[in-house]
Structures are given as structure tokens and as C-alpha cells.
mmCIF file with all atom_site columns, C-alpha atoms in Angstrom:
data_model
loop_
_atom_site.group_PDB
_atom_site.id
_atom_site.type_symbol
_atom_site.label_atom_id
_atom_site.label_alt_id
_atom_site.label_comp_id
_atom_site.label_asym_id
_atom_site.label_entity_id
_atom_site.label_seq_id
_atom_site.pdbx_PDB_ins_code
_atom_site.Cartn_x
_atom_site.Cartn_y
_atom_site.Cartn_z
_atom_site.occupancy
_atom_site.B_iso_or_equiv
_atom_site.pdbx_formal_charge
_atom_site.auth_seq_id
_atom_site.auth_comp_id
_atom_site.auth_asym_id
_atom_site.auth_atom_id
_atom_site.pdbx_PDB_model_num
ATOM 1   C CA . MET A 1 1   ? 111.578 -22.414 -50.646 1.00 41.00 ? 1   MET A CA 1
ATOM 2   C CA . ASN A 1 2   ? 110.671 -25.858 -51.769 1.00 41.00 ? 2   ASN A CA 1
ATOM 3   C CA . ASP A 1 3   ? 107.475 -26.868 -50.142 1.00 42.00 ? 3   ASP A CA 1
ATOM 4   C CA . SER A 1 4   ? 108.465 -30.521 -49.882 1.00 40.00 ? 4   SER A CA 1
ATOM 5   C CA . VAL A 1 5   ? 111.486 -29.520 -47.822 1.00 39.00 ? 5   VAL A CA 1
ATOM 6   C CA . THR A 1 6   ? 109.296 -27.368 -45.557 1.00 41.00 ? 6   THR A CA 1
ATOM 7   C CA . ASP A 1 7   ? 106.770 -30.124 -45.008 1.00 46.00 ? 7   ASP A CA 1
ATOM 8   C CA . SER A 1 8   ? 109.208 -32.960 -44.375 1.00 47.00 ? 8   SER A CA 1
ATOM 9   C CA . ALA A 1 9   ? 111.782 -31.128 -42.325 1.00 47.00 ? 9   ALA A CA 1
ATOM 10  C CA . PRO A 1 10  ? 111.198 -30.157 -38.607 1.00 47.00 ? 10  PRO A CA 1
ATOM 11  C CA . LEU A 1 11  ? 111.145 -26.500 -37.976 1.00 42.00 ? 11  LEU A CA 1
ATOM 12  C CA . MET A 1 12  ? 113.615 -24.970 -35.697 1.00 38.00 ? 12  MET A CA 1
ATOM 13  C CA . PRO A 1 13  ? 112.193 -24.081 -32.241 1.00 38.00 ? 13  PRO A CA 1
ATOM 14  C CA . MET A 1 14  ? 111.020 -20.538 -31.846 1.00 35.00 ? 14  MET A CA 1
ATOM 15  C CA . VAL A 1 15  ? 114.375 -19.460 -30.251 1.00 40.00 ? 15  VAL A CA 1
ATOM 16  C CA . VAL A 1 16  ? 116.454 -16.658 -31.559 1.00 39.00 ? 16  VAL A CA 1
ATOM 17  C CA . GLY A 1 17  ? 119.479 -17.760 -33.411 1.00 50.00 ? 17  GLY A CA 1
ATOM 18  C CA . HIS A 1 18  ? 123.061 -16.668 -32.936 1.00 66.00 ? 18  HIS A CA 1
ATOM 19  C CA . LEU A 1 19  ? 126.010 -16.421 -35.239 1.00 78.00 ? 19  LEU A CA 1
ATOM 20  C CA . ALA A 1 20  ? 128.588 -19.227 -35.190 1.00 90.00 ? 20  ALA A CA 1
ATOM 21  C CA . ARG A 1 21  ? 132.109 -18.209 -34.271 1.00 94.00 ? 21  ARG A CA 1
ATOM 22  C CA . LEU A 1 22  ? 134.861 -18.418 -36.700 1.00 96.00 ? 22  LEU A CA 1
ATOM 23  C CA . GLN A 1 23  ? 136.490 -21.178 -34.633 1.00 96.00 ? 23  GLN A CA 1
ATOM 24  C CA . THR A 1 24  ? 133.496 -23.293 -35.015 1.00 97.00 ? 24  THR A CA 1
ATOM 25  C CA . GLY A 1 25  ? 133.685 -22.748 -38.820 1.00 97.00 ? 25  GLY A CA 1
ATOM 26  C CA . LEU A 1 26  ? 137.299 -23.839 -38.743 1.00 97.00 ? 26  LEU A CA 1
ATOM 27  C CA . ASP A 1 27  ? 136.652 -26.802 -36.515 1.00 97.00 ? 27  ASP A CA 1
ATOM 28  C CA . PHE A 1 28  ? 134.026 -27.954 -39.078 1.00 98.00 ? 28  PHE A CA 1
ATOM 29  C CA . VAL A 1 29  ? 136.595 -27.699 -41.909 1.00 97.00 ? 29  VAL A CA 1
ATOM 30  C CA . ASN A 1 30  ? 139.020 -29.720 -39.856 1.00 96.00 ? 30  ASN A CA 1
ATOM 31  C CA . THR A 1 31  ? 136.605 -32.633 -39.185 1.00 97.00 ? 31  THR A CA 1
ATOM 32  C CA . LEU A 1 32  ? 138.493 -34.264 -42.061 1.00 95.00 ? 32  LEU A CA 1
ATOM 33  C CA . ASP A 1 33  ? 141.559 -35.191 -39.972 1.00 90.00 ? 33  ASP A CA 1
ATOM 34  C CA . LEU A 1 34  ? 144.507 -36.310 -42.191 1.00 85.00 ? 34  LEU A CA 1
ATOM 35  C CA . TRP A 1 35  ? 147.140 -36.806 -39.492 1.00 80.00 ? 35  TRP A CA 1
ATOM 36  C CA . PRO A 1 36  ? 148.537 -38.822 -37.752 1.00 78.00 ? 36  PRO A CA 1
ATOM 37  C CA . VAL A 1 37  ? 145.764 -41.237 -38.907 1.00 81.00 ? 37  VAL A CA 1
ATOM 38  C CA . PRO A 1 38  ? 143.292 -40.189 -41.683 1.00 86.00 ? 38  PRO A CA 1
ATOM 39  C CA . HIS A 1 39  ? 139.799 -39.981 -40.089 1.00 92.00 ? 39  HIS A CA 1
ATOM 40  C CA . ASP A 1 40  ? 136.555 -38.293 -41.046 1.00 96.00 ? 40  ASP A CA 1
ATOM 41  C CA . HIS A 1 41  ? 134.756 -37.164 -37.941 1.00 96.00 ? 41  HIS A CA 1
ATOM 42  C CA . LEU A 1 42  ? 131.691 -36.927 -40.192 1.00 98.00 ? 42  LEU A CA 1
ATOM 43  C CA . ASP A 1 43  ? 131.759 -40.511 -41.116 1.00 97.00 ? 43  ASP A CA 1
ATOM 44  C CA . SER A 1 44  ? 128.071 -41.183 -40.971 1.00 98.00 ? 44  SER A CA 1
ATOM 45  C CA . PRO A 1 45  ? 124.799 -39.122 -40.999 1.00 98.00 ? 45  PRO A CA 1
ATOM 46  C CA . ALA A 1 46  ? 124.443 -39.761 -37.183 1.00 98.00 ? 46  ALA A CA 1
ATOM 47  C CA . ALA A 1 47  ? 128.037 -38.680 -36.512 1.00 98.00 ? 47  ALA A CA 1
ATOM 48  C CA . ALA A 1 48  ? 127.496 -35.535 -38.519 1.00 98.00 ? 48  ALA A CA 1
ATOM 49  C CA . LEU A 1 49  ? 124.300 -34.679 -36.635 1.00 98.00 ? 49  LEU A CA 1
ATOM 50  C CA . ASP A 1 50  ? 126.020 -35.326 -33.315 1.00 98.00 ? 50  ASP A CA 1
ATOM 51  C CA . TRP A 1 51  ? 128.812 -32.846 -34.301 1.00 98.00 ? 51  TRP A CA 1
ATOM 52  C CA . LEU A 1 52  ? 126.286 -30.336 -35.104 1.00 97.00 ? 52  LEU A CA 1
ATOM 53  C CA . VAL A 1 53  ? 124.571 -30.764 -31.767 1.00 97.00 ? 53  VAL A CA 1
ATOM 54  C CA . GLU A 1 54  ? 127.878 -30.644 -29.930 1.00 97.00 ? 54  GLU A CA 1
ATOM 55  C CA . HIS A 1 55  ? 128.642 -27.276 -31.428 1.00 97.00 ? 55  HIS A CA 1
ATOM 56  C CA . ASP A 1 56  ? 125.224 -25.702 -30.654 1.00 93.00 ? 56  ASP A CA 1
ATOM 57  C CA . LEU A 1 57  ? 124.278 -25.653 -34.369 1.00 94.00 ? 57  LEU A CA 1
ATOM 58  C CA . LEU A 1 58  ? 121.430 -28.232 -34.077 1.00 93.00 ? 58  LEU A CA 1
ATOM 59  C CA . HIS A 1 59  ? 118.758 -28.839 -31.441 1.00 91.00 ? 59  HIS A CA 1
ATOM 60  C CA . ARG A 1 60  ? 118.723 -32.312 -29.854 1.00 95.00 ? 60  ARG A CA 1
ATOM 61  C CA . GLU A 1 61  ? 114.955 -32.530 -30.865 1.00 95.00 ? 61  GLU A CA 1
ATOM 62  C CA . ALA A 1 62  ? 115.774 -31.898 -34.508 1.00 94.00 ? 62  ALA A CA 1
ATOM 63  C CA . ARG A 1 63  ? 118.477 -34.571 -34.372 1.00 97.00 ? 63  ARG A CA 1
ATOM 64  C CA . LEU A 1 64  ? 116.090 -37.200 -33.061 1.00 97.00 ? 64  LEU A CA 1
ATOM 65  C CA . HIS A 1 65  ? 113.508 -36.253 -35.724 1.00 97.00 ? 65  HIS A CA 1
ATOM 66  C CA . LEU A 1 66  ? 116.117 -36.438 -38.449 1.00 97.00 ? 66  LEU A CA 1
ATOM 67  C CA . LEU A 1 67  ? 117.590 -39.767 -37.338 1.00 98.00 ? 67  LEU A CA 1
ATOM 68  C CA . THR A 1 68  ? 113.961 -41.159 -37.582 1.00 98.00 ? 68  THR A CA 1
ATOM 69  C CA . GLN A 1 69  ? 113.741 -39.847 -41.146 1.00 97.00 ? 69  GLN A CA 1
ATOM 70  C CA . TYR A 1 70  ? 117.104 -41.427 -41.996 1.00 98.00 ? 70  TYR A CA 1
ATOM 71  C CA . ASP A 1 71  ? 116.000 -44.714 -40.575 1.00 98.00 ? 71  ASP A CA 1
ATOM 72  C CA . ALA A 1 72  ? 112.976 -44.622 -42.832 1.00 98.00 ? 72  ALA A CA 1
ATOM 73  C CA . SER A 1 73  ? 114.909 -43.301 -45.781 1.00 98.00 ? 73  SER A CA 1
ATOM 74  C CA . PRO A 1 74  ? 118.730 -44.075 -45.633 1.00 97.00 ? 74  PRO A CA 1
ATOM 75  C CA . ALA A 1 75  ? 119.202 -42.190 -48.882 1.00 98.00 ? 75  ALA A CA 1
ATOM 76  C CA . THR A 1 76  ? 118.146 -39.026 -47.246 1.00 97.00 ? 76  THR A CA 1
ATOM 77  C CA . GLY A 1 77  ? 120.781 -39.323 -44.600 1.00 98.00 ? 77  GLY A CA 1
ATOM 78  C CA . VAL A 1 78  ? 123.438 -40.086 -47.251 1.00 98.00 ? 78  VAL A CA 1
ATOM 79  C CA . GLU A 1 79  ? 122.444 -36.938 -49.146 1.00 98.00 ? 79  GLU A CA 1
ATOM 80  C CA . THR A 1 80  ? 122.593 -34.846 -45.980 1.00 98.00 ? 80  THR A CA 1
ATOM 81  C CA . LEU A 1 81  ? 126.057 -36.137 -45.319 1.00 98.00 ? 81  LEU A CA 1
ATOM 82  C CA . SER A 1 82  ? 127.186 -35.510 -48.859 1.00 98.00 ? 82  SER A CA 1
ATOM 83  C CA . ARG A 1 83  ? 125.867 -31.996 -48.614 1.00 98.00 ? 83  ARG A CA 1
ATOM 84  C CA . LEU A 1 84  ? 127.876 -31.286 -45.429 1.00 98.00 ? 84  LEU A CA 1
ATOM 85  C CA . ARG A 1 85  ? 130.981 -32.661 -46.895 1.00 98.00 ? 85  ARG A CA 1
ATOM 86  C CA . ARG A 1 86  ? 130.578 -30.626 -50.089 1.00 98.00 ? 86  ARG A CA 1
ATOM 87  C CA . VAL A 1 87  ? 130.311 -27.371 -48.207 1.00 98.00 ? 87  VAL A CA 1
ATOM 88  C CA . ARG A 1 88  ? 133.177 -28.435 -45.910 1.00 98.00 ? 88  ARG A CA 1
ATOM 89  C CA . GLN A 1 89  ? 135.385 -28.980 -49.020 1.00 97.00 ? 89  GLN A CA 1
ATOM 90  C CA . ALA A 1 90  ? 134.261 -25.622 -50.471 1.00 98.00 ? 90  ALA A CA 1
ATOM 91  C CA . MET A 1 91  ? 135.114 -23.871 -47.194 1.00 98.00 ? 91  MET A CA 1
ATOM 92  C CA . ARG A 1 92  ? 138.574 -25.376 -47.184 1.00 97.00 ? 92  ARG A CA 1
ATOM 93  C CA . GLY A 1 93  ? 139.144 -24.304 -50.761 1.00 97.00 ? 93  GLY A CA 1
ATOM 94  C CA . VAL A 1 94  ? 138.261 -20.633 -50.069 1.00 98.00 ? 94  VAL A CA 1
ATOM 95  C CA . LEU A 1 95  ? 140.166 -20.650 -46.931 1.00 97.00 ? 95  LEU A CA 1
ATOM 96  C CA . GLU A 1 96  ? 143.314 -22.120 -48.544 1.00 96.00 ? 96  GLU A CA 1
ATOM 97  C CA . ALA A 1 97  ? 143.068 -19.603 -51.358 1.00 97.00 ? 97  ALA A CA 1
ATOM 98  C CA . ALA A 1 98  ? 142.838 -16.824 -48.825 1.00 96.00 ? 98  ALA A CA 1
ATOM 99  C CA . ALA A 1 99  ? 145.845 -18.135 -46.898 1.00 95.00 ? 99  ALA A CA 1
ATOM 100 C CA . ALA A 1 100 ? 147.854 -18.233 -50.192 1.00 95.00 ? 100 ALA A CA 1
ATOM 101 C CA . ARG A 1 101 ? 146.543 -14.746 -51.227 1.00 94.00 ? 101 ARG A CA 1
ATOM 102 C CA . GLN A 1 102 ? 144.939 -16.226 -54.330 1.00 96.00 ? 102 GLN A CA 1
ATOM 103 C CA . ALA A 1 103 ? 141.430 -16.006 -55.925 1.00 96.00 ? 103 ALA A CA 1
ATOM 104 C CA . PRO A 1 104 ? 139.226 -18.887 -54.824 1.00 97.00 ? 104 PRO A CA 1
ATOM 105 C CA . ASP A 1 105 ? 137.791 -21.442 -57.218 1.00 97.00 ? 105 ASP A CA 1
ATOM 106 C CA . ALA A 1 106 ? 134.406 -20.410 -58.646 1.00 98.00 ? 106 ALA A CA 1
ATOM 107 C CA . SER A 1 107 ? 132.782 -23.802 -57.759 1.00 98.00 ? 107 SER A CA 1
ATOM 108 C CA . ASP A 1 108 ? 133.762 -23.341 -54.105 1.00 98.00 ? 108 ASP A CA 1
ATOM 109 C CA . LEU A 1 109 ? 132.296 -19.822 -54.025 1.00 98.00 ? 109 LEU A CA 1
ATOM 110 C CA . ALA A 1 110 ? 129.071 -21.247 -55.647 1.00 98.00 ? 110 ALA A CA 1
ATOM 111 C CA . GLU A 1 111 ? 128.780 -23.991 -53.025 1.00 98.00 ? 111 GLU A CA 1
ATOM 112 C CA . ILE A 1 112 ? 129.104 -21.528 -50.116 1.00 97.00 ? 112 ILE A CA 1
ATOM 113 C CA . ASN A 1 113 ? 126.722 -18.983 -51.788 1.00 96.00 ? 113 ASN A CA 1
ATOM 114 C CA . ARG A 1 114 ? 124.091 -21.770 -52.055 1.00 96.00 ? 114 ARG A CA 1
ATOM 115 C CA . ALA A 1 115 ? 124.531 -22.399 -48.318 1.00 95.00 ? 115 ALA A CA 1
ATOM 116 C CA . LEU A 1 116 ? 124.157 -18.668 -47.549 1.00 93.00 ? 116 LEU A CA 1
ATOM 117 C CA . ARG A 1 117 ? 120.704 -18.632 -49.165 1.00 90.00 ? 117 ARG A CA 1
ATOM 118 C CA . ALA A 1 118 ? 119.058 -20.214 -46.217 1.00 84.00 ? 118 ALA A CA 1
ATOM 119 C CA . HIS A 1 119 ? 115.654 -18.742 -45.230 1.00 73.00 ? 119 HIS A CA 1
ATOM 120 C CA . TYR A 1 120 ? 116.009 -16.496 -42.237 1.00 73.00 ? 120 TYR A CA 1
ATOM 121 C CA . ILE A 1 121 ? 113.359 -14.537 -40.382 1.00 78.00 ? 121 ILE A CA 1
ATOM 122 C CA . TYR A 1 122 ? 114.666 -11.296 -38.751 1.00 75.00 ? 122 TYR A CA 1
ATOM 123 C CA . GLU A 1 123 ? 113.115 -9.876  -35.633 1.00 83.00 ? 123 GLU A CA 1
ATOM 124 C CA . LEU A 1 124 ? 113.610 -7.532  -32.810 1.00 89.00 ? 124 LEU A CA 1
ATOM 125 C CA . VAL A 1 125 ? 114.651 -9.108  -29.449 1.00 87.00 ? 125 VAL A CA 1
ATOM 126 C CA . PRO A 1 126 ? 115.186 -7.730  -25.993 1.00 91.00 ? 126 PRO A CA 1
ATOM 127 C CA . ALA A 1 127 ? 118.669 -6.421  -25.245 1.00 87.00 ? 127 ALA A CA 1
ATOM 128 C CA . PRO A 1 128 ? 120.128 -5.037  -21.893 1.00 89.00 ? 128 PRO A CA 1
ATOM 129 C CA . ASP A 1 129 ? 119.951 -1.456  -23.367 1.00 88.00 ? 129 ASP A CA 1
ATOM 130 C CA . GLY A 1 130 ? 116.672 -1.819  -25.323 1.00 89.00 ? 130 GLY A CA 1
ATOM 131 C CA . VAL A 1 131 ? 116.339 -4.093  -28.358 1.00 89.00 ? 131 VAL A CA 1
ATOM 132 C CA . SER A 1 132 ? 118.599 -5.613  -31.003 1.00 83.00 ? 132 SER A CA 1
ATOM 133 C CA . LEU A 1 133 ? 118.093 -7.262  -34.378 1.00 74.00 ? 133 LEU A CA 1
ATOM 134 C CA . ASP A 1 134 ? 118.453 -11.096 -34.383 1.00 76.00 ? 134 ASP A CA 1
ATOM 135 C CA . HIS A 1 135 ? 117.484 -13.963 -36.797 1.00 69.00 ? 135 HIS A CA 1
ATOM 136 C CA . ARG A 1 136 ? 116.335 -17.451 -36.734 1.00 72.00 ? 136 ARG A CA 1
ATOM 137 C CA . HIS A 1 137 ? 116.375 -20.140 -39.463 1.00 70.00 ? 137 HIS A CA 1
ATOM 138 C CA . GLN A 1 138 ? 113.112 -21.753 -40.505 1.00 77.00 ? 138 GLN A CA 1
ATOM 139 C CA . GLY A 1 139 ? 113.105 -24.933 -42.567 1.00 84.00 ? 139 GLY A CA 1
ATOM 140 C CA . ASP A 1 140 ? 115.549 -27.757 -42.759 1.00 91.00 ? 140 ASP A CA 1
ATOM 141 C CA . PRO A 1 141 ? 117.628 -27.495 -39.599 1.00 92.00 ? 141 PRO A CA 1
ATOM 142 C CA . VAL A 1 142 ? 120.850 -28.948 -41.217 1.00 95.00 ? 142 VAL A CA 1
ATOM 143 C CA . GLU A 1 143 ? 120.567 -26.212 -43.963 1.00 94.00 ? 143 GLU A CA 1
ATOM 144 C CA . GLY A 1 144 ? 120.297 -23.794 -41.116 1.00 91.00 ? 144 GLY A CA 1
ATOM 145 C CA . ALA A 1 145 ? 123.461 -25.122 -39.464 1.00 94.00 ? 145 ALA A CA 1
ATOM 146 C CA . ILE A 1 146 ? 125.331 -25.064 -42.694 1.00 95.00 ? 146 ILE A CA 1
ATOM 147 C CA . ALA A 1 147 ? 124.334 -21.474 -43.371 1.00 92.00 ? 147 ALA A CA 1
ATOM 148 C CA . ARG A 1 148 ? 125.641 -20.415 -39.972 1.00 92.00 ? 148 ARG A CA 1
ATOM 149 C CA . LEU A 1 149 ? 128.935 -22.190 -40.564 1.00 96.00 ? 149 LEU A CA 1
ATOM 150 C CA . SER A 1 150 ? 129.155 -20.584 -43.922 1.00 96.00 ? 150 SER A CA 1
ATOM 151 C CA . GLU A 1 151 ? 128.353 -17.197 -42.432 1.00 93.00 ? 151 GLU A CA 1
ATOM 152 C CA . ALA A 1 152 ? 131.213 -17.609 -39.936 1.00 95.00 ? 152 ALA A CA 1
ATOM 153 C CA . ILE A 1 153 ? 133.709 -18.255 -42.763 1.00 96.00 ? 153 ILE A CA 1
ATOM 154 C CA . ALA A 1 154 ? 132.263 -15.510 -44.991 1.00 96.00 ? 154 ALA A CA 1
ATOM 155 C CA . ARG A 1 155 ? 132.394 -12.897 -42.215 1.00 94.00 ? 155 ARG A CA 1
ATOM 156 C CA . GLU A 1 156 ? 136.070 -13.699 -41.688 1.00 95.00 ? 156 GLU A CA 1
ATOM 157 C CA . LEU A 1 157 ? 136.815 -13.392 -45.433 1.00 95.00 ? 157 LEU A CA 1
ATOM 158 C CA . ILE A 1 158 ? 135.103 -10.073 -45.653 1.00 94.00 ? 158 ILE A CA 1
ATOM 159 C CA . GLN A 1 159 ? 135.567 -8.392  -42.230 1.00 93.00 ? 159 GLN A CA 1
ATOM 160 C CA . GLY A 1 160 ? 138.426 -10.342 -40.565 1.00 91.00 ? 160 GLY A CA 1
ATOM 161 C CA . ASP A 1 161 ? 142.170 -10.271 -40.894 1.00 91.00 ? 161 ASP A CA 1
ATOM 162 C CA . THR A 1 162 ? 142.721 -12.809 -43.661 1.00 94.00 ? 162 THR A CA 1
ATOM 163 C CA . SER A 1 163 ? 146.482 -12.305 -43.416 1.00 94.00 ? 163 SER A CA 1
ATOM 164 C CA . ARG A 1 164 ? 146.247 -14.352 -40.258 1.00 95.00 ? 164 ARG A CA 1
ATOM 165 C CA . LEU A 1 165 ? 144.647 -17.405 -41.861 1.00 96.00 ? 165 LEU A CA 1
ATOM 166 C CA . ARG A 1 166 ? 147.057 -20.322 -42.016 1.00 95.00 ? 166 ARG A CA 1
ATOM 167 C CA . ILE A 1 167 ? 147.263 -23.760 -43.276 1.00 95.00 ? 167 ILE A CA 1
ATOM 168 C CA . CYS A 1 168 ? 149.476 -26.061 -41.156 1.00 94.00 ? 168 CYS A CA 1
ATOM 169 C CA . LEU A 1 169 ? 152.906 -26.562 -42.857 1.00 91.00 ? 169 LEU A CA 1
ATOM 170 C CA . ASN A 1 170 ? 152.756 -30.278 -42.029 1.00 89.00 ? 170 ASN A CA 1
ATOM 171 C CA . SER A 1 171 ? 151.773 -31.481 -45.521 1.00 86.00 ? 171 SER A CA 1
ATOM 172 C CA . GLN A 1 172 ? 150.163 -34.550 -43.952 1.00 87.00 ? 172 GLN A CA 1
ATOM 173 C CA . CYS A 1 173 ? 148.056 -32.394 -41.696 1.00 90.00 ? 173 CYS A CA 1
ATOM 174 C CA . ARG A 1 174 ? 146.847 -29.250 -43.496 1.00 91.00 ? 174 ARG A CA 1
ATOM 175 C CA . TRP A 1 175 ? 144.744 -28.060 -40.614 1.00 93.00 ? 175 TRP A CA 1
ATOM 176 C CA . VAL A 1 176 ? 143.320 -24.608 -41.076 1.00 96.00 ? 176 VAL A CA 1
ATOM 177 C CA . PHE A 1 177 ? 143.642 -22.163 -38.299 1.00 96.00 ? 177 PHE A CA 1
ATOM 178 C CA . LYS A 1 178 ? 143.910 -18.431 -37.428 1.00 95.00 ? 178 LYS A CA 1
ATOM 179 C CA . ASP A 1 179 ? 147.239 -17.191 -36.215 1.00 94.00 ? 179 ASP A CA 1
ATOM 180 C CA . THR A 1 180 ? 146.478 -15.335 -33.030 1.00 93.00 ? 180 THR A CA 1
ATOM 181 C CA . SER A 1 181 ? 150.108 -15.178 -31.908 1.00 92.00 ? 181 SER A CA 1
ATOM 182 C CA . ARG A 1 182 ? 151.634 -11.807 -31.033 1.00 92.00 ? 182 ARG A CA 1
ATOM 183 C CA . THR A 1 183 ? 154.188 -12.097 -33.818 1.00 92.00 ? 183 THR A CA 1
ATOM 184 C CA . GLY A 1 184 ? 151.904 -13.441 -36.350 1.00 92.00 ? 184 GLY A CA 1
ATOM 185 C CA . LYS A 1 185 ? 154.460 -15.982 -37.527 1.00 90.00 ? 185 LYS A CA 1
ATOM 186 C CA . ARG A 1 186 ? 152.906 -19.255 -36.373 1.00 90.00 ? 186 ARG A CA 1
ATOM 187 C CA . LYS A 1 187 ? 153.259 -22.026 -38.850 1.00 89.00 ? 187 LYS A CA 1
ATOM 188 C CA . TRP A 1 188 ? 151.811 -25.177 -37.192 1.00 87.00 ? 188 TRP A CA 1
ATOM 189 C CA . CYS A 1 189 ? 148.411 -25.975 -36.054 1.00 88.00 ? 189 CYS A CA 1
ATOM 190 C CA . SER A 1 190 ? 149.986 -27.077 -32.765 1.00 78.00 ? 190 SER A CA 1
ATOM 191 C CA . MET A 1 191 ? 153.618 -27.025 -31.539 1.00 67.00 ? 191 MET A CA 1
ATOM 192 C CA . ARG A 1 192 ? 152.843 -30.200 -29.471 1.00 71.00 ? 192 ARG A CA 1
ATOM 193 C CA . SER A 1 193 ? 152.134 -32.192 -32.599 1.00 65.00 ? 193 SER A CA 1
ATOM 194 C CA . CYS A 1 194 ? 153.145 -30.973 -36.019 1.00 87.00 ? 194 CYS A CA 1
ATOM 195 C CA . GLY A 1 195 ? 155.540 -28.251 -34.718 1.00 55.00 ? 195 GLY A CA 1
ATOM 196 C CA . ASN A 1 196 ? 157.388 -30.804 -32.605 1.00 60.00 ? 196 ASN A CA 1
ATOM 197 C CA . ARG A 1 197 ? 157.459 -33.307 -35.416 1.00 61.00 ? 197 ARG A CA 1
ATOM 198 C CA . ALA A 1 198 ? 159.100 -30.759 -37.668 1.00 48.00 ? 198 ALA A CA 1
ATOM 199 C CA . LYS A 1 199 ? 161.549 -29.806 -34.999 1.00 52.00 ? 199 LYS A CA 1
ATOM 200 C CA . VAL A 1 200 ? 162.557 -33.514 -34.518 1.00 49.00 ? 200 VAL A CA 1
ATOM 201 C CA . ALA A 1 201 ? 162.932 -33.949 -38.278 1.00 50.00 ? 201 ALA A CA 1
ATOM 202 C CA . ARG A 1 202 ? 165.255 -30.820 -38.481 1.00 48.00 ? 202 ARG A CA 1
ATOM 203 C CA . HIS A 1 203 ? 167.293 -32.099 -35.613 1.00 39.00 ? 203 HIS A CA 1
ATOM 204 C CA . ARG A 1 204 ? 167.775 -35.524 -37.253 1.00 52.00 ? 204 ARG A CA 1
ATOM 205 C CA . ALA A 1 205 ? 168.730 -33.944 -40.547 1.00 51.00 ? 205 ALA A CA 1
ATOM 206 C CA . ARG A 1 206 ? 171.393 -31.860 -38.833 1.00 54.00 ? 206 ARG A CA 1
ATOM 207 C CA . MET A 1 207 ? 172.771 -34.877 -37.035 1.00 53.00 ? 207 MET A CA 1
ATOM 208 C CA . LYS A 1 208 ? 172.829 -36.845 -40.254 1.00 56.00 ? 208 LYS A CA 1
ATOM 209 C CA . THR A 1 209 ? 174.783 -34.035 -42.077 1.00 60.00 ? 209 THR A CA 1
ATOM 210 C CA . ALA A 1 210 ? 177.199 -33.663 -39.138 1.00 55.00 ? 210 ALA A CA 1
ATOM 211 C CA . SER A 1 211 ? 177.864 -37.364 -38.828 1.00 58.00 ? 211 SER A CA 1
ATOM 212 C CA . PRO A 1 212 ? 181.086 -38.321 -40.599 1.00 61.00 ? 212 PRO A CA 1
ATOM 213 C CA . SER A 1 213 ? 180.732 -40.626 -43.615 1.00 59.00 ? 213 SER A CA 1
ATOM 214 C CA . PRO A 1 214 ? 181.968 -44.202 -43.153 1.00 59.00 ? 214 PRO A CA 1
ATOM 215 C CA . SER A 1 215 ? 185.186 -44.856 -44.821 1.00 54.00 ? 215 SER A CA 1
#
């Protein structure tokens, strides 16, 4: 580990870590919202830290420490934001490839693999029936958050049912989601938005076709 990173970044509190859920990883990918109005929910370093805190990936104390760092060195905050966005784009790339049953781009895999190399300390912790093995991240807390998000996606790609991974068929949306429907034939991120929009468009197309041409 780079000593400069260790010295400058706050250490995570001595609390055992927990794995991020797949849905949290997908939510991270979908922070770049394309429809109905394009909006990046990670539009600033502060907004990115807030998102990590809200999703239990970053402690509030670490957020305050990092914001102080970013105030003193705005370039540091910009680089952190760029790092988060690069990993987010790589995650989207491998998920879209999995949904299409294609091999992922090597650069996307390399980006995620870098994120997975975060430094973890493994330790035994109490469990209801004895002890279990857990881990915590030590070092840059944002790198720890990125690693946990990457783990969530990696676990799904290796151990999950990738045949249920979907990209919303609304070409203006492209949200990534896991199809948990009984039939496994879900096409839209939400029937209330993209699904209903497609339904209305099909109805208008049928009406236009059925309407007689003006003489």
C-alpha cells in the first residue's frame, strides 16, 4: 500500500465490515440517470460522499474528514470523483456484457480488478452459534467503498444467475436491474415509467396504422 495514501486518508473505524448487496451495486451504476432528464447523482465530490454515506458504504466521520481534505485540495476531490465514475462505467460495461451474453471489455475488467485489490484485514467475530470470519477495510475509505461495490457485482457475475441481469429496453434509460419476476421475462426497469411509455407508444402506433388515410 502507498504510505502517502495511508498517512493522509482517515482509517475506517474498528468496526467489522459487511458485504454490499447486489442492489446497492446496481443502484451505484444507475446513479448516472439518463431518462427522463439526464442527471448524474454523483455530480460533485460532496454528492458522491453523501451517496456512499446514505448507502452505508462510508462513515459520516470519514465523510467530514474527506470534505475537509477536498476544501484544502480541490484536485483531490475531483480525482476521487473521477475514480468513482471510472469504476461505475466499468461496472456498467461488464453488466451490459453479461446481460448480452458477451465477453466484457478487458479495460472494464482491469478497472474492477484494481478496485478489488483494496487492503482488507480478516478476523474472527462473534456469531450466534460461535464465531464467523469477517473483514474490514483499512486505508482510504472511498477505496474501501469502491471495493465493496465491486465485490457485489463480482459475486453476482461469478455466483449469481446472470441470465436474470437486464438492461432496460428503453434506449433512453438503460437502467441495469435484476429480473426477479416469476416468469423471468421483465423488460423494463419499471412498468410505471419506461414500461408504460412503451405501452403508450405501441398504442399510438396501432391507432395511426388503423386510421384511414385522408383522401
